[in-house]
Short mmCIF file of C-alpha atoms and ligand atoms in Angstrom, two decimals:
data_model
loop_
_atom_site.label_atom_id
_atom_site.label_comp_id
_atom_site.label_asym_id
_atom_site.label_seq_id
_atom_site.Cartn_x
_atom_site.Cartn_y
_atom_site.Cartn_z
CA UNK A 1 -9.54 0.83 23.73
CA UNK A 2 -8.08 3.04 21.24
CA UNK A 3 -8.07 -0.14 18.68
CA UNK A 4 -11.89 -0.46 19.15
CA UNK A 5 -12.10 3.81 18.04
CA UNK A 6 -10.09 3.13 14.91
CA UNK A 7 -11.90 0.12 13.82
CA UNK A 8 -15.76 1.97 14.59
CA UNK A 9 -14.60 5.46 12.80
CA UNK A 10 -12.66 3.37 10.04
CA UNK A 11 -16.24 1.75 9.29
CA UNK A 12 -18.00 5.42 9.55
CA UNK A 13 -15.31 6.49 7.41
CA UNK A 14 -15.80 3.66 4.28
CA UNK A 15 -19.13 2.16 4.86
CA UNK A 16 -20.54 4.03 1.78
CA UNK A 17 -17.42 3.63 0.01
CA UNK A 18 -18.19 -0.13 -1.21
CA UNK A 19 -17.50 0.76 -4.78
CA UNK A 20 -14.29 1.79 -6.49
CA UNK A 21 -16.37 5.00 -7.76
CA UNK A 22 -15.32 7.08 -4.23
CA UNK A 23 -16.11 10.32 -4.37
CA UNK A 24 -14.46 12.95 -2.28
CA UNK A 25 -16.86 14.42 -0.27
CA UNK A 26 -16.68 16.47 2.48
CA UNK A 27 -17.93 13.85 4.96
CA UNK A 28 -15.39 11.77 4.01
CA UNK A 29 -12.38 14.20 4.40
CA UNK A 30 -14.15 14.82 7.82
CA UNK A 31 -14.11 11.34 8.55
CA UNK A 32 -10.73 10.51 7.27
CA UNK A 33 -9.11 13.43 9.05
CA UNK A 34 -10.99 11.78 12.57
CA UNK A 35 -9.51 8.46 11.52
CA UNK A 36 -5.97 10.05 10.69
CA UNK A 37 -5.70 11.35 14.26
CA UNK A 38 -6.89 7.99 15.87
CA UNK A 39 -4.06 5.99 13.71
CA UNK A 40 -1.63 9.08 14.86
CA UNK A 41 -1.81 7.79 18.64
CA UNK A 42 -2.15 4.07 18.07
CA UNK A 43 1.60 2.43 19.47
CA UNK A 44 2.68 -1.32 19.53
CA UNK A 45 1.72 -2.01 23.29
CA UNK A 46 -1.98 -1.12 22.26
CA UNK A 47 -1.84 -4.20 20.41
CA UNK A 48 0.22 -6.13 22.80
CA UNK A 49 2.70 -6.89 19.79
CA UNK A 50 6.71 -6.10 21.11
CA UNK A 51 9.52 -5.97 18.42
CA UNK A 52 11.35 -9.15 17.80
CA UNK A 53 14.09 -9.80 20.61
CA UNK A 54 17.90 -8.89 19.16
CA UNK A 55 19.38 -12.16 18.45
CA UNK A 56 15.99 -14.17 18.05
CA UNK A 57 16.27 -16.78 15.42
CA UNK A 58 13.80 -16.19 13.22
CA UNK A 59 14.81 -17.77 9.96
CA UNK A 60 12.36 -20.10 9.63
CA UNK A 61 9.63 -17.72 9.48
CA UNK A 62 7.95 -16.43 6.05
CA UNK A 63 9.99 -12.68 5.55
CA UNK A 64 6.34 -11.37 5.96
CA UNK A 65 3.92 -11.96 8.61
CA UNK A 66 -0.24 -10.72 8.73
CA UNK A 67 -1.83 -11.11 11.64
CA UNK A 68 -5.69 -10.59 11.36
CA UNK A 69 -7.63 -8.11 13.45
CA UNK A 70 -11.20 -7.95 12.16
CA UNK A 71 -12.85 -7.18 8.79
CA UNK A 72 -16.04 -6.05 7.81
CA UNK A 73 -17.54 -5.25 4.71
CA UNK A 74 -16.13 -2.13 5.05
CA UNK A 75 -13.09 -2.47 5.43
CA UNK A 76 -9.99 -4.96 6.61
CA UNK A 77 -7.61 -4.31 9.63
CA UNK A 78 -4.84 -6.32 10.32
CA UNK A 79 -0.69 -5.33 11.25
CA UNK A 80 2.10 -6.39 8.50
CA UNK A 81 5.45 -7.56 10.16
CA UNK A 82 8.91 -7.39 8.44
CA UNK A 83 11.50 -8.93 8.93
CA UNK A 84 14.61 -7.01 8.84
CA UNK A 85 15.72 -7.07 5.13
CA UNK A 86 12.31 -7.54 4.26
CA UNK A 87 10.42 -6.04 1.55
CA UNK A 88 6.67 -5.89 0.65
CA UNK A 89 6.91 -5.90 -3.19
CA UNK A 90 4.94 -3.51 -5.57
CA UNK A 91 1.64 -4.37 -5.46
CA UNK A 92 -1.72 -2.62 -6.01
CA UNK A 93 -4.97 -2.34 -4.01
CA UNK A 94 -7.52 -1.89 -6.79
CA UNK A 95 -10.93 -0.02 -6.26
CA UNK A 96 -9.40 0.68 -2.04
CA UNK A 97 -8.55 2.84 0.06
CA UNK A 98 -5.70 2.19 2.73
CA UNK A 99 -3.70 3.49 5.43
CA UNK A 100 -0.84 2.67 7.15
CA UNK A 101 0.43 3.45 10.30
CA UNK A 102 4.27 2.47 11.56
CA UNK A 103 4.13 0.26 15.12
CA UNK A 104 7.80 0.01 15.09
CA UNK A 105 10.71 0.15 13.46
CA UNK A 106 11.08 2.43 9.87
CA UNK A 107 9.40 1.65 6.52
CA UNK A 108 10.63 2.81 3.33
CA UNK A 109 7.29 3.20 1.27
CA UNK A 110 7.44 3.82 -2.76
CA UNK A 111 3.94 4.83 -4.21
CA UNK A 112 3.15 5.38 -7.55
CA UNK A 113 -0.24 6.16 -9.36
CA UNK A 114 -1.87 4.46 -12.93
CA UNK A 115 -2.01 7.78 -15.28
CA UNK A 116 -5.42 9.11 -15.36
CA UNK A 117 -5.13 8.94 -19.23
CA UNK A 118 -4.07 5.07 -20.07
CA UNK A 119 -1.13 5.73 -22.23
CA UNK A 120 -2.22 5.84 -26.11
CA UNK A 121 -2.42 2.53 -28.21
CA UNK A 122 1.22 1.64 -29.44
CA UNK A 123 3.20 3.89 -26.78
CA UNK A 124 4.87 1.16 -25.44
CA UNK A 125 6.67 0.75 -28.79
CA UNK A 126 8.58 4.67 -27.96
CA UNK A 127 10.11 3.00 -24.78
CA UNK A 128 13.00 0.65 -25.48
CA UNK A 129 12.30 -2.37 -23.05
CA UNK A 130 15.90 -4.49 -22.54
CA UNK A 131 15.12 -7.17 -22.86
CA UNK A 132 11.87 -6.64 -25.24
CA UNK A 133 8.64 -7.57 -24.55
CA UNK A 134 6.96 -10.48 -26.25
CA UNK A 135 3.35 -9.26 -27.22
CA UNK A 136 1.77 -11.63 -24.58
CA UNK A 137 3.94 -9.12 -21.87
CA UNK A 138 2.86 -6.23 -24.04
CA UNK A 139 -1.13 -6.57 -22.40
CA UNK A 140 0.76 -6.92 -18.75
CA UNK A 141 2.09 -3.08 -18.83
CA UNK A 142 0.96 0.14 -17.10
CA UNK A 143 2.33 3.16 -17.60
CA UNK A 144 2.08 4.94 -13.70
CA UNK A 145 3.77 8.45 -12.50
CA UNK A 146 6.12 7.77 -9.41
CA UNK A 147 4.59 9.90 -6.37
CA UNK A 148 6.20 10.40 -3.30
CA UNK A 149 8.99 8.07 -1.87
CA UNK A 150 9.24 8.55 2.26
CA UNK A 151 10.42 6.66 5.50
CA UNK A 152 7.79 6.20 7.84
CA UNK A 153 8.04 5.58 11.86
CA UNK A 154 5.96 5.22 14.94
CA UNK A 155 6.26 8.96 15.20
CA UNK A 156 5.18 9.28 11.74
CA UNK A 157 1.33 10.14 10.47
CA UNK A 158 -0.65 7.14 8.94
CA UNK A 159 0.24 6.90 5.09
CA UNK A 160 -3.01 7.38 3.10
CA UNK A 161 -3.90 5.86 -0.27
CA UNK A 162 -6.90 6.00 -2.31
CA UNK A 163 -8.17 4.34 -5.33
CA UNK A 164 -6.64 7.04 -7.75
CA UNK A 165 -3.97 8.40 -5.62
CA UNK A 166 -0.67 6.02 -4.36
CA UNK A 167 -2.36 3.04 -4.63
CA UNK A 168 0.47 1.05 -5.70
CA UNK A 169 3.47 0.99 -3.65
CA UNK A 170 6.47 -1.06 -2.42
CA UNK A 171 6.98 -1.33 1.85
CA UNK A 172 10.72 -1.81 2.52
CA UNK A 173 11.65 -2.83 6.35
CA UNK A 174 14.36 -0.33 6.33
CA UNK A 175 17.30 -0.96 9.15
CA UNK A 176 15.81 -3.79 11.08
CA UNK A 177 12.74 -5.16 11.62
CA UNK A 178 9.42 -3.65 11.63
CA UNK A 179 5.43 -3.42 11.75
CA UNK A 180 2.55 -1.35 10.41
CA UNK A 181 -1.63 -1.48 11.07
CA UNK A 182 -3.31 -1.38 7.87
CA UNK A 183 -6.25 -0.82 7.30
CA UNK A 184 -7.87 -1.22 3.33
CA UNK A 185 -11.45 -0.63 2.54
CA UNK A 186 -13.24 -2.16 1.03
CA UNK A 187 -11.07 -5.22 1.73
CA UNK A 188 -9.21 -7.24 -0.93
CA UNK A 189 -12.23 -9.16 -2.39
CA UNK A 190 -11.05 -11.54 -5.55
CA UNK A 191 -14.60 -12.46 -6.92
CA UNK A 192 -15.26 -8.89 -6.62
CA UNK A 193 -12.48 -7.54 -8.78
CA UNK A 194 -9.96 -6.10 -5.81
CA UNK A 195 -7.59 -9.33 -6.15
CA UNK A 196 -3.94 -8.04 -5.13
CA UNK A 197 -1.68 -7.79 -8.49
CA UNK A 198 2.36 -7.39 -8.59
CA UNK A 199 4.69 -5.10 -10.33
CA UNK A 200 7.88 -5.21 -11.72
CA UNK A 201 9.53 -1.74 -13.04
CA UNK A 202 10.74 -1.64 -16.23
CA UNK A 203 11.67 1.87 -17.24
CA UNK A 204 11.67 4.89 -15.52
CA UNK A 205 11.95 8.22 -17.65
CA UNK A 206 11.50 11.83 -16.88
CA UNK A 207 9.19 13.40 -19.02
CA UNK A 208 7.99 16.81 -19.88
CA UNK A 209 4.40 17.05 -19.49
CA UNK A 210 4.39 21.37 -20.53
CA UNK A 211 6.19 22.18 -23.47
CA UNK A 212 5.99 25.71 -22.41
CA UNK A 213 7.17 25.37 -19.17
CA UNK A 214 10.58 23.44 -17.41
CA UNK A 215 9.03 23.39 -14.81
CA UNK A 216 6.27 20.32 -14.85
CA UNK A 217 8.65 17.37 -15.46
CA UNK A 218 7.65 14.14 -13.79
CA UNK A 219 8.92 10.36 -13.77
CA UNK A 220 7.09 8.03 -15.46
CA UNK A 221 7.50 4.70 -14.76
CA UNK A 222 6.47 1.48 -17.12
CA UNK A 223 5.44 -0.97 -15.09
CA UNK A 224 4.71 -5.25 -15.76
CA UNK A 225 2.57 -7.26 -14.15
CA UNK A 226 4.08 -10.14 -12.66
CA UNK A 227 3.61 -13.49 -10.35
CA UNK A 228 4.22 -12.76 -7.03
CA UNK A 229 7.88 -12.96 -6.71
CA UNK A 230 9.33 -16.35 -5.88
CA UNK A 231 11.22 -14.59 -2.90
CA UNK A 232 7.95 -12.86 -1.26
CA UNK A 233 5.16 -14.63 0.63
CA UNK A 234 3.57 -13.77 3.94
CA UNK A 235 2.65 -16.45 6.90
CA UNK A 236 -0.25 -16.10 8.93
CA UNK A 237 0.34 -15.28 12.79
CA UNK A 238 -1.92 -14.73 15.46
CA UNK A 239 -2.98 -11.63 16.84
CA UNK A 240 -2.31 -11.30 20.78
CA UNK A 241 -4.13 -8.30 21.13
CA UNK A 242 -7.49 -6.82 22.65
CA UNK A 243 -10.41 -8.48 20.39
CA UNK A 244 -11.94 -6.16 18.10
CA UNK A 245 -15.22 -6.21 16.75
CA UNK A 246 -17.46 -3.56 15.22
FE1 FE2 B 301 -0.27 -2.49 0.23
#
């Protein structure tokens, strides 16, 4: 019943989190910590979902795969598949928290944050975009700091993000195929602003940020909103697991 646990403490956790103005607090950390250690446990056979047979033809099948688990609205919970190969592109969660937590296989996961500043008016014209920009791309870019890049399995913690902090990353199915629980909260809501955008990295540079010290370089990354890309979409599938309600 472990599945029924996460799903009650991850509504505790975000019911008063229903705006992208999410503070902190201490209750929250308390919360989040309760709902880390739940995620920590969870394992594939929980959810009575198996890895894809060696050798199983699967070609026909979308590269990704969501199977739905239950939403309130609090929050979303559902499990990603991959295919092997496959790669969730760069994509943001606006306003949400998430986390993520490996079933099976190993996930390569890229996460970058939007610059608390917004970069100034005209700083786009410093970087040297090949091929340039037309000035309709020009209202498409972000300027974000690249966080932490890390490969994630069963044995791993949950990967956290939050509205300010890695909330836009890549999920690469790294040597085979695999699957993750995610949980977002609130969940994607289009009419309410949190509609899922893509990214496509332009330019990467290291940059400075102390003059007085070496020490406080970081990578900055420009980064263009896109369509989703022509080789990503994600088929529906349904969940053979325990039902989960909260
Ligand atoms: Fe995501």
């Amino acid at each position: 019943m472990l599945e029924i646990k996460i799903a009650n403490q991850a509504y505790v956790t975000f019911k008063s989190c229903r705006s992208s103005a999410i503070g902190e607090n201490k209750v929250l950390l308390d919360n989040k910590a309760e709902l880390t250690a739940l995620l920590t446990e969870i394992r594939a056979s929980d959810l009575k979902i198996a890895p894809p047979k060696k050798g199983s033809k699967s070609s026909h099948k979308p590269p990704v795969t969501y199977m739905h688990i239950c939403e309130t609205d609090a929050f979303s919970m559902g499990v990603f598949l991959l295919k092997r190969g496959a790669s969730i592109p760069l994509h943001d969660h606006p306003g949400m928290n998430g986390m993520l937590k490996v079933l099976y296989g190993k996930v390569k996961i890229m996460c970058l944050d939007r610059l608390e500043k917004p970069p100034a008016p005209g700083a786009e014209a410093e970087a040297v975009f090949d091929p340039p920009l037309s000035p309709f791309q020009k209202d498409a870019l972000s300027l974000c700091v690249r966080r932490c890049t890390g490969e994630f399995t069963v044995h791993s913690e949950p990967c956290a993000l939050s509205p300010v902090r890695d909330n836009i990353h890549q999920i690469d199915a790294v040597d085979g195929p695999a699957a993750f629980l995610d949980i977002l909260a609130p969940p994607y809501d289009p009419a309410g602003g949190r509609d899922c955008h893509y990214y496509r990295v332009l330019q990467t540079v290291a940059r400075n940020v102390d003059k007085e010290s070496d020490q406080s370089r970081r990578e900055e990354t420009w980064l263009l909103e896109i369509p989703q890309p022509d080789g990503f979409w994600c088929g529906g599938e349904t969940y053979p697991g325990p039902e989960v309600s909260v």
